[in-house]
Amino acid sequence: AQTMIDEYLVSARGKWGLRPSLVLLLPHAHEGQGPDHASARPERFLQLAADINIRIANCTTAAQFFHLLRRQAALLTVDPLPHVVLTPKSLLRHNLVASSPRELAEGRFQRVIADAEAAPRPADIRRVLVCSGKVYVDLVSSEHRKTRKDVAICRLEQLYPVPSQQLKAMLDEYSNAEEITWVQEEPENMGAWDFIRPHLIEASGDRAVRRVARPRSASPAEGSAVRHATNQQILVDKAFGAVPGSGSQTARKAKQDATLTSAKG
């Protein structure tokens, strides 16, 4: 598959004068099911992204996915491009990603999504988390979310082409935020971090930009569901600036669920 992607998708215009519009739905998320289940290798697609040759997205709601496909269809005769969509399996029936009929009928695809449920005023935000995909659900459903209203959780739904203007405008709303943090489930040497870092630095102005990710690894994910649950909770704790392991209740439940899953398997 890699040869077909390299030769006939990402370089089709430059090498062959072709205009492919194939949509690839690739399972991707850290869900405790092991390395082969976890990664669609987004870092490799982002490495191939240049000259507006492809679109890459990681949606967090049903409406976003619906409008993304509508946009792809609408652009078939105007600006056809291959589209890589990262699709977490655990979000297929998740309540937090469900959308209303009105959102499907009247909405449109949003490249970035600001946090509408944090502090009432953007000026009260002190920390901005920027993420993409399923890790957003882990962040908003954590115990820290209830107490840290000074933390905004923003979503980058389209990874490429990078929506630089929209990203900067969103971050500018949080003028009192002292730092911008990119949060990803993947190890530091994988995922979108290396690609998105310069864009975040440019959009953040003089504010510090840091990342929260799993340590660098040769494997995309843990081979143990219990270790996955522990490491995922540590990652969420770090994102909120909390002591790793402080979300103990959530961590215990995640471990119990993971243990039950392993036992059933």
PDB file of C-alpha atoms in Angstrom:
ATOM      1  CA  ALA A   1       0.000   0.000   0.000  1.00  0.00           C
ATOM      2  CA  GLN A   2       2.873   2.382   0.736  1.00  0.00           C
ATOM      3  CA  THR A   3       4.074   2.253  -2.871  1.00  0.00           C
ATOM      4  CA  MET A   4       0.617   3.084  -4.210  1.00  0.00           C
ATOM      5  CA  ILE A   5       0.301   5.976  -1.759  1.00  0.00           C
ATOM      6  CA  ASP A   6       3.735   7.358  -2.640  1.00  0.00           C
ATOM      7  CA  GLU A   7       3.380   6.988  -6.404  1.00  0.00           C
ATOM      8  CA  TYR A   8      -0.286   7.535  -7.188  1.00  0.00           C
ATOM      9  CA  LEU A   9      -1.752   9.583  -4.346  1.00  0.00           C
ATOM     10  CA  VAL A  10       0.535  12.145  -2.753  1.00  0.00           C
ATOM     11  CA  SER A  11       2.685  12.745  -5.857  1.00  0.00           C
ATOM     12  CA  ALA A  12       0.062  12.109  -8.541  1.00  0.00           C
ATOM     13  CA  ARG A  13      -0.191  15.726  -9.667  1.00  0.00           C
ATOM     14  CA  GLY A  14       3.517  16.439  -9.685  1.00  0.00           C
ATOM     15  CA  LYS A  15       4.675  13.196 -11.310  1.00  0.00           C
ATOM     16  CA  TRP A  16       1.782  12.053 -13.463  1.00  0.00           C
ATOM     17  CA  GLY A  17      -0.516  15.023 -13.935  1.00  0.00           C
ATOM     18  CA  LEU A  18      -3.348  13.081 -12.302  1.00  0.00           C
ATOM     19  CA  ARG A  19      -5.993  14.442  -9.927  1.00  0.00           C
ATOM     20  CA  PRO A  20      -6.984  11.603  -7.563  1.00  0.00           C
ATOM     21  CA  SER A  21      -9.701  12.162  -4.950  1.00  0.00           C
ATOM     22  CA  LEU A  22      -9.601   8.877  -3.041  1.00  0.00           C
ATOM     23  CA  VAL A  23     -10.722   8.997   0.610  1.00  0.00           C
ATOM     24  CA  LEU A  24      -8.765   6.729   2.960  1.00  0.00           C
ATOM     25  CA  LEU A  25     -10.468   5.902   6.271  1.00  0.00           C
ATOM     26  CA  LEU A  26      -7.656   4.624   8.470  1.00  0.00           C
ATOM     27  CA  PRO A  27      -8.266   3.315  12.016  1.00  0.00           C
ATOM     28  CA  HIS A  28      -6.111   5.302  14.414  1.00  0.00           C
ATOM     29  CA  ALA A  29      -6.142   5.846  18.201  1.00  0.00           C
ATOM     30  CA  HIS A  30      -4.587   4.525  21.377  1.00  0.00           C
ATOM     31  CA  GLU A  31      -7.342   2.291  22.712  1.00  0.00           C
ATOM     32  CA  GLY A  32      -5.454  -0.401  24.590  1.00  0.00           C
ATOM     33  CA  GLN A  33      -5.639  -2.996  21.821  1.00  0.00           C
ATOM     34  CA  GLY A  34      -1.941  -3.190  21.022  1.00  0.00           C
ATOM     35  CA  PRO A  35       0.553  -1.639  18.563  1.00  0.00           C
ATOM     36  CA  ASP A  36      -0.940  -2.978  15.337  1.00  0.00           C
ATOM     37  CA  HIS A  37      -4.349  -1.571  16.241  1.00  0.00           C
ATOM     38  CA  ALA A  38      -3.167   1.850  17.369  1.00  0.00           C
ATOM     39  CA  SER A  39      -1.536   3.684  14.500  1.00  0.00           C
ATOM     40  CA  ALA A  40      -2.316   4.726  10.941  1.00  0.00           C
ATOM     41  CA  ARG A  41       1.139   6.342  10.944  1.00  0.00           C
ATOM     42  CA  PRO A  42      -0.065   9.948  10.579  1.00  0.00           C
ATOM     43  CA  GLU A  43       3.522  11.187  10.865  1.00  0.00           C
ATOM     44  CA  ARG A  44       4.337   9.500   7.557  1.00  0.00           C
ATOM     45  CA  PHE A  45       1.406  11.064   5.729  1.00  0.00           C
ATOM     46  CA  LEU A  46       2.330  14.461   7.190  1.00  0.00           C
ATOM     47  CA  GLN A  47       5.892  13.970   6.012  1.00  0.00           C
ATOM     48  CA  LEU A  48       4.542  13.486   2.481  1.00  0.00           C
ATOM     49  CA  ALA A  49       2.284  16.546   2.683  1.00  0.00           C
ATOM     50  CA  ALA A  50       3.512  19.483   0.583  1.00  0.00           C
ATOM     51  CA  ASP A  51       2.310  21.798  -2.162  1.00  0.00           C
ATOM     52  CA  ILE A  52      -1.322  21.207  -1.107  1.00  0.00           C
ATOM     53  CA  ASN A  53      -1.188  17.652  -2.466  1.00  0.00           C
ATOM     54  CA  ILE A  54      -3.439  15.966   0.104  1.00  0.00           C
ATOM     55  CA  ARG A  55      -5.918  16.610   2.904  1.00  0.00           C
ATOM     56  CA  ILE A  56      -5.485  15.021   6.331  1.00  0.00           C
ATOM     57  CA  ALA A  57      -8.114  15.205   9.069  1.00  0.00           C
ATOM     58  CA  ASN A  58      -8.905  13.712  12.464  1.00  0.00           C
ATOM     59  CA  CYS A  59     -12.535  14.467  13.340  1.00  0.00           C
ATOM     60  CA  THR A  60     -14.065  14.476  16.818  1.00  0.00           C
ATOM     61  CA  THR A  61     -17.809  14.589  16.071  1.00  0.00           C
ATOM     62  CA  ALA A  62     -20.228  12.860  13.736  1.00  0.00           C
ATOM     63  CA  ALA A  63     -21.179  16.210  12.211  1.00  0.00           C
ATOM     64  CA  GLN A  64     -17.554  17.013  11.451  1.00  0.00           C
ATOM     65  CA  PHE A  65     -17.114  13.706   9.641  1.00  0.00           C
ATOM     66  CA  PHE A  66     -20.361  14.226   7.719  1.00  0.00           C
ATOM     67  CA  HIS A  67     -19.451  17.739   6.593  1.00  0.00           C
ATOM     68  CA  LEU A  68     -15.917  16.648   5.728  1.00  0.00           C
ATOM     69  CA  LEU A  69     -17.289  14.064   3.290  1.00  0.00           C
ATOM     70  CA  ARG A  70     -19.756  16.597   1.893  1.00  0.00           C
ATOM     71  CA  ARG A  71     -16.910  19.041   1.322  1.00  0.00           C
ATOM     72  CA  GLN A  72     -14.859  16.345  -0.387  1.00  0.00           C
ATOM     73  CA  ALA A  73     -17.756  15.589  -2.745  1.00  0.00           C
ATOM     74  CA  ALA A  74     -18.365  19.279  -3.454  1.00  0.00           C
ATOM     75  CA  LEU A  75     -14.711  19.785  -4.413  1.00  0.00           C
ATOM     76  CA  LEU A  76     -14.509  16.839  -6.824  1.00  0.00           C
ATOM     77  CA  THR A  77     -14.876  19.031  -9.903  1.00  0.00           C
ATOM     78  CA  VAL A  78     -13.140  22.093  -8.449  1.00  0.00           C
ATOM     79  CA  ASP A  79     -10.175  20.956  -6.383  1.00  0.00           C
ATOM     80  CA  PRO A  80      -9.991  17.149  -6.089  1.00  0.00           C
ATOM     81  CA  LEU A  81      -7.404  15.893  -3.618  1.00  0.00           C
ATOM     82  CA  PRO A  82      -6.791  12.597  -1.851  1.00  0.00           C
ATOM     83  CA  HIS A  83      -8.131  12.709   1.699  1.00  0.00           C
ATOM     84  CA  VAL A  84      -6.729  10.758   4.646  1.00  0.00           C
ATOM     85  CA  VAL A  85      -9.158  10.539   7.570  1.00  0.00           C
ATOM     86  CA  LEU A  86      -7.991   9.087  10.883  1.00  0.00           C
ATOM     87  CA  THR A  87     -10.895   7.155  12.395  1.00  0.00           C
ATOM     88  CA  PRO A  88     -10.806   5.996  16.051  1.00  0.00           C
ATOM     89  CA  LYS A  89     -12.894   2.857  16.531  1.00  0.00           C
ATOM     90  CA  SER A  90     -13.783   3.669  20.152  1.00  0.00           C
ATOM     91  CA  LEU A  91     -15.614   6.826  19.072  1.00  0.00           C
ATOM     92  CA  LEU A  92     -18.069   5.069  16.769  1.00  0.00           C
ATOM     93  CA  ARG A  93     -20.777   4.964  19.451  1.00  0.00           C
ATOM     94  CA  HIS A  94     -19.388   7.421  21.989  1.00  0.00           C
ATOM     95  CA  ASN A  95     -21.889   9.891  23.441  1.00  0.00           C
ATOM     96  CA  LEU A  96     -19.436  12.801  23.353  1.00  0.00           C
ATOM     97  CA  VAL A  97     -19.058  12.637  19.576  1.00  0.00           C
ATOM     98  CA  ALA A  98     -22.761  12.357  18.746  1.00  0.00           C
ATOM     99  CA  SER A  99     -24.300  15.241  16.789  1.00  0.00           C
ATOM    100  CA  SER A 100     -27.826  16.593  16.568  1.00  0.00           C
ATOM    101  CA  PRO A 101     -29.849  16.623  13.327  1.00  0.00           C
ATOM    102  CA  ARG A 102     -29.507  20.404  13.316  1.00  0.00           C
ATOM    103  CA  GLU A 103     -25.708  20.180  13.402  1.00  0.00           C
ATOM    104  CA  LEU A 104     -25.856  17.831  10.438  1.00  0.00           C
ATOM    105  CA  ALA A 105     -28.322  19.954   8.478  1.00  0.00           C
ATOM    106  CA  GLU A 106     -26.989  23.452   9.150  1.00  0.00           C
ATOM    107  CA  GLY A 107     -23.343  23.118  10.092  1.00  0.00           C
ATOM    108  CA  ARG A 108     -20.153  23.004   8.073  1.00  0.00           C
ATOM    109  CA  PHE A 109     -16.730  21.468   8.486  1.00  0.00           C
ATOM    110  CA  GLN A 110     -14.614  23.387  10.991  1.00  0.00           C
ATOM    111  CA  ARG A 111     -10.861  23.147  10.603  1.00  0.00           C
ATOM    112  CA  VAL A 112     -10.307  24.245  14.192  1.00  0.00           C
ATOM    113  CA  ILE A 113     -12.735  24.206  17.124  1.00  0.00           C
ATOM    114  CA  ALA A 114     -12.312  26.415  20.184  1.00  0.00           C
ATOM    115  CA  ASP A 115     -13.405  25.384  23.679  1.00  0.00           C
ATOM    116  CA  ALA A 116     -16.931  26.614  24.369  1.00  0.00           C
ATOM    117  CA  GLU A 117     -17.211  25.010  27.800  1.00  0.00           C
ATOM    118  CA  ALA A 118     -14.154  26.288  29.666  1.00  0.00           C
ATOM    119  CA  ALA A 119     -14.105  29.622  31.519  1.00  0.00           C
ATOM    120  CA  PRO A 120     -16.965  32.004  30.616  1.00  0.00           C
ATOM    121  CA  ARG A 121     -14.447  34.539  29.309  1.00  0.00           C
ATOM    122  CA  PRO A 122     -11.455  33.659  27.116  1.00  0.00           C
ATOM    123  CA  ALA A 123      -9.414  36.140  29.169  1.00  0.00           C
ATOM    124  CA  ASP A 124      -9.728  33.814  32.179  1.00  0.00           C
ATOM    125  CA  ILE A 125      -7.896  30.989  30.397  1.00  0.00           C
ATOM    126  CA  ARG A 126      -4.341  30.373  31.611  1.00  0.00           C
ATOM    127  CA  ARG A 127      -3.472  27.188  29.738  1.00  0.00           C
ATOM    128  CA  VAL A 128      -4.484  26.168  26.207  1.00  0.00           C
ATOM    129  CA  LEU A 129      -4.375  22.536  25.162  1.00  0.00           C
ATOM    130  CA  VAL A 130      -4.411  21.877  21.423  1.00  0.00           C
ATOM    131  CA  CYS A 131      -5.097  18.325  20.293  1.00  0.00           C
ATOM    132  CA  SER A 132      -6.482  16.305  17.418  1.00  0.00           C
ATOM    133  CA  GLY A 133      -8.711  13.250  17.428  1.00  0.00           C
ATOM    134  CA  LYS A 134      -9.676  10.815  20.160  1.00  0.00           C
ATOM    135  CA  VAL A 135      -7.388  12.218  22.873  1.00  0.00           C
ATOM    136  CA  TYR A 136      -9.785  15.176  23.015  1.00  0.00           C
ATOM    137  CA  VAL A 137     -12.467  12.879  24.452  1.00  0.00           C
ATOM    138  CA  ASP A 138     -10.055  11.638  27.122  1.00  0.00           C
ATOM    139  CA  LEU A 139      -9.236  15.217  28.098  1.00  0.00           C
ATOM    140  CA  VAL A 140     -12.800  16.534  28.324  1.00  0.00           C
ATOM    141  CA  SER A 141     -14.022  13.475  30.239  1.00  0.00           C
ATOM    142  CA  SER A 142     -11.235  13.577  32.838  1.00  0.00           C
ATOM    143  CA  GLU A 143     -11.730  14.591  36.468  1.00  0.00           C
ATOM    144  CA  HIS A 144      -9.469  17.611  35.964  1.00  0.00           C
ATOM    145  CA  ARG A 145     -11.965  19.101  33.521  1.00  0.00           C
ATOM    146  CA  LYS A 146     -14.420  19.704  36.361  1.00  0.00           C
ATOM    147  CA  THR A 147     -11.996  21.769  38.437  1.00  0.00           C
ATOM    148  CA  ARG A 148      -9.669  23.390  35.891  1.00  0.00           C
ATOM    149  CA  LYS A 149     -11.936  25.887  34.169  1.00  0.00           C
ATOM    150  CA  ASP A 150      -8.860  27.973  33.399  1.00  0.00           C
ATOM    151  CA  VAL A 151      -7.777  25.330  30.868  1.00  0.00           C
ATOM    152  CA  ALA A 152      -9.148  25.473  27.316  1.00  0.00           C
ATOM    153  CA  ILE A 153      -9.157  22.322  25.197  1.00  0.00           C
ATOM    154  CA  CYS A 154      -9.027  23.240  21.511  1.00  0.00           C
ATOM    155  CA  ARG A 155      -9.183  20.914  18.548  1.00  0.00           C
ATOM    156  CA  LEU A 156      -7.240  20.865  15.315  1.00  0.00           C
ATOM    157  CA  GLU A 157      -9.579  18.890  13.076  1.00  0.00           C
ATOM    158  CA  GLN A 158      -7.645  19.392   9.839  1.00  0.00           C
ATOM    159  CA  LEU A 159      -3.956  18.611  10.099  1.00  0.00           C
ATOM    160  CA  TYR A 160      -3.139  19.419   6.479  1.00  0.00           C
ATOM    161  CA  PRO A 161      -3.362  21.833   4.812  1.00  0.00           C
ATOM    162  CA  VAL A 162      -2.635  23.515   8.135  1.00  0.00           C
ATOM    163  CA  PRO A 163      -5.351  26.130   8.823  1.00  0.00           C
ATOM    164  CA  SER A 164      -2.745  28.642  10.003  1.00  0.00           C
ATOM    165  CA  GLN A 165      -4.970  31.726  10.032  1.00  0.00           C
ATOM    166  CA  GLN A 166      -7.811  30.008  11.884  1.00  0.00           C
ATOM    167  CA  LEU A 167      -5.357  28.478  14.357  1.00  0.00           C
ATOM    168  CA  LYS A 168      -3.765  31.838  15.120  1.00  0.00           C
ATOM    169  CA  ALA A 169      -7.143  33.565  15.451  1.00  0.00           C
ATOM    170  CA  MET A 170      -8.311  30.893  17.895  1.00  0.00           C
ATOM    171  CA  LEU A 171      -5.185  31.127  20.048  1.00  0.00           C
ATOM    172  CA  ASP A 172      -5.297  34.936  20.010  1.00  0.00           C
ATOM    173  CA  GLU A 173      -8.665  34.753  21.773  1.00  0.00           C
ATOM    174  CA  TYR A 174      -6.869  33.378  24.824  1.00  0.00           C
ATOM    175  CA  SER A 175      -4.672  36.427  25.270  1.00  0.00           C
ATOM    176  CA  ASN A 176      -3.845  35.727  28.930  1.00  0.00           C
ATOM    177  CA  ALA A 177      -2.815  32.116  28.412  1.00  0.00           C
ATOM    178  CA  GLU A 178       0.793  31.699  29.445  1.00  0.00           C
ATOM    179  CA  GLU A 179       1.553  28.616  27.385  1.00  0.00           C
ATOM    180  CA  ILE A 180       0.222  26.576  24.498  1.00  0.00           C
ATOM    181  CA  THR A 181       0.460  22.802  24.861  1.00  0.00           C
ATOM    182  CA  TRP A 182       0.138  20.246  22.096  1.00  0.00           C
ATOM    183  CA  VAL A 183      -1.324  17.002  23.457  1.00  0.00           C
ATOM    184  CA  GLN A 184      -1.088  13.719  21.581  1.00  0.00           C
ATOM    185  CA  GLU A 185      -1.487  10.059  22.522  1.00  0.00           C
ATOM    186  CA  GLU A 186       1.294   8.921  20.249  1.00  0.00           C
ATOM    187  CA  PRO A 187       4.957   8.699  21.292  1.00  0.00           C
ATOM    188  CA  GLU A 188       6.909  11.916  20.865  1.00  0.00           C
ATOM    189  CA  ASN A 189       8.663  10.620  17.735  1.00  0.00           C
ATOM    190  CA  MET A 190       5.321   9.772  16.090  1.00  0.00           C
ATOM    191  CA  GLY A 191       2.001  11.518  15.590  1.00  0.00           C
ATOM    192  CA  ALA A 192       1.701  15.136  14.462  1.00  0.00           C
ATOM    193  CA  TRP A 193       4.076  16.854  16.911  1.00  0.00           C
ATOM    194  CA  ASP A 194       7.148  17.256  14.692  1.00  0.00           C
ATOM    195  CA  PHE A 195       4.979  18.493  11.830  1.00  0.00           C
ATOM    196  CA  ILE A 196       2.722  20.849  13.773  1.00  0.00           C
ATOM    197  CA  ARG A 197       5.343  22.338  16.098  1.00  0.00           C
ATOM    198  CA  PRO A 198       6.567  25.190  13.830  1.00  0.00           C
ATOM    199  CA  HIS A 199       2.979  26.116  12.987  1.00  0.00           C
ATOM    200  CA  LEU A 200       2.057  26.263  16.681  1.00  0.00           C
ATOM    201  CA  ILE A 201       5.099  28.378  17.470  1.00  0.00           C
ATOM    202  CA  GLU A 202       4.179  30.831  14.730  1.00  0.00           C
ATOM    203  CA  ALA A 203       0.531  30.988  15.807  1.00  0.00           C
ATOM    204  CA  SER A 204       1.368  31.380  19.511  1.00  0.00           C
ATOM    205  CA  GLY A 205       3.428  34.545  19.234  1.00  0.00           C
ATOM    206  CA  ASP A 206       5.825  34.961  22.150  1.00  0.00           C
ATOM    207  CA  ARG A 207       4.134  32.366  24.346  1.00  0.00           C
ATOM    208  CA  ALA A 208       5.827  29.119  25.284  1.00  0.00           C
ATOM    209  CA  VAL A 209       4.879  26.051  23.254  1.00  0.00           C
ATOM    210  CA  ARG A 210       5.355  22.614  24.760  1.00  0.00           C
ATOM    211  CA  ARG A 211       4.122  19.107  24.138  1.00  0.00           C
ATOM    212  CA  VAL A 212       2.618  16.276  26.140  1.00  0.00           C
ATOM    213  CA  ALA A 213       3.073  12.858  24.561  1.00  0.00           C
ATOM    214  CA  ARG A 214       4.174   9.355  25.330  1.00  0.00           C
ATOM    215  CA  PRO A 215       7.967   8.932  25.556  1.00  0.00           C
ATOM    216  CA  ARG A 216       9.839   8.201  22.341  1.00  0.00           C
ATOM    217  CA  SER A 217       9.333   4.590  21.344  1.00  0.00           C
ATOM    218  CA  ALA A 218      10.077   2.099  18.584  1.00  0.00           C
ATOM    219  CA  SER A 219       6.547   0.714  18.959  1.00  0.00           C
ATOM    220  CA  PRO A 220       3.408   2.789  18.307  1.00  0.00           C
ATOM    221  CA  ALA A 221       1.696   1.591  21.506  1.00  0.00           C
ATOM    222  CA  GLU A 222       1.867  -0.644  24.548  1.00  0.00           C
ATOM    223  CA  GLY A 223       1.099  -4.335  24.212  1.00  0.00           C
ATOM    224  CA  SER A 224      -0.828  -4.384  27.494  1.00  0.00           C
ATOM    225  CA  ALA A 225      -4.280  -2.882  28.056  1.00  0.00           C
ATOM    226  CA  VAL A 226      -3.452  -2.266  31.727  1.00  0.00           C
ATOM    227  CA  ARG A 227      -0.241  -0.398  30.892  1.00  0.00           C
ATOM    228  CA  HIS A 228      -2.130   1.566  28.273  1.00  0.00           C
ATOM    229  CA  ALA A 229      -4.717   2.715  30.835  1.00  0.00           C
ATOM    230  CA  THR A 230      -1.997   3.773  33.277  1.00  0.00           C
ATOM    231  CA  ASN A 231       0.033   5.661  30.680  1.00  0.00           C
ATOM    232  CA  GLN A 232      -3.053   7.318  29.228  1.00  0.00           C
ATOM    233  CA  GLN A 233      -4.009   8.681  32.649  1.00  0.00           C
ATOM    234  CA  ILE A 234      -0.471   9.957  33.219  1.00  0.00           C
ATOM    235  CA  LEU A 235      -0.655  11.737  29.864  1.00  0.00           C
ATOM    236  CA  VAL A 236      -3.972  13.405  30.752  1.00  0.00           C
ATOM    237  CA  ASP A 237      -2.648  14.442  34.178  1.00  0.00           C
ATOM    238  CA  LYS A 238       0.420  16.041  32.607  1.00  0.00           C
ATOM    239  CA  ALA A 239      -1.711  17.897  30.075  1.00  0.00           C
ATOM    240  CA  PHE A 240      -3.602  19.633  32.878  1.00  0.00           C
ATOM    241  CA  GLY A 241      -0.403  20.332  34.793  1.00  0.00           C
ATOM    242  CA  ALA A 242      -1.370  17.887  37.538  1.00  0.00           C
ATOM    243  CA  VAL A 243       0.814  15.395  39.347  1.00  0.00           C
ATOM    244  CA  PRO A 244       0.913  12.201  37.243  1.00  0.00           C
ATOM    245  CA  GLY A 245      -1.441   9.689  38.803  1.00  0.00           C
ATOM    246  CA  SER A 246      -3.517  12.342  40.589  1.00  0.00           C
ATOM    247  CA  GLY A 247      -6.592  11.361  38.594  1.00  0.00           C
ATOM    248  CA  SER A 248      -6.655   8.245  40.719  1.00  0.00           C
ATOM    249  CA  GLN A 249     -10.357   7.436  40.499  1.00  0.00           C
ATOM    250  CA  THR A 250     -10.333   7.593  36.724  1.00  0.00           C
ATOM    251  CA  ALA A 251      -7.089   5.650  36.593  1.00  0.00           C
ATOM    252  CA  ARG A 252      -8.437   2.877  38.828  1.00  0.00           C
ATOM    253  CA  LYS A 253     -11.581   2.529  36.717  1.00  0.00           C
ATOM    254  CA  ALA A 254      -9.527   2.478  33.506  1.00  0.00           C
ATOM    255  CA  LYS A 255      -7.294  -0.246  34.928  1.00  0.00           C
ATOM    256  CA  GLN A 256     -10.295  -2.294  36.023  1.00  0.00           C
ATOM    257  CA  ASP A 257     -11.907  -1.982  32.591  1.00  0.00           C
ATOM    258  CA  ALA A 258      -8.634  -2.889  30.899  1.00  0.00           C
ATOM    259  CA  THR A 259      -8.154  -5.911  33.149  1.00  0.00           C
ATOM    260  CA  LEU A 260     -11.668  -7.128  32.422  1.00  0.00           C
ATOM    261  CA  THR A 261     -11.101  -6.661  28.699  1.00  0.00           C
ATOM    262  CA  SER A 262      -7.860  -8.634  28.872  1.00  0.00           C
ATOM    263  CA  ALA A 263      -9.549 -11.406  30.843  1.00  0.00           C
ATOM    264  CA  LYS A 264     -12.385 -11.667  28.335  1.00  0.00           C
ATOM    265  CA  GLY A 265      -9.913 -11.775  25.484  1.00  0.00           C
TER     266      GLY A 265
END
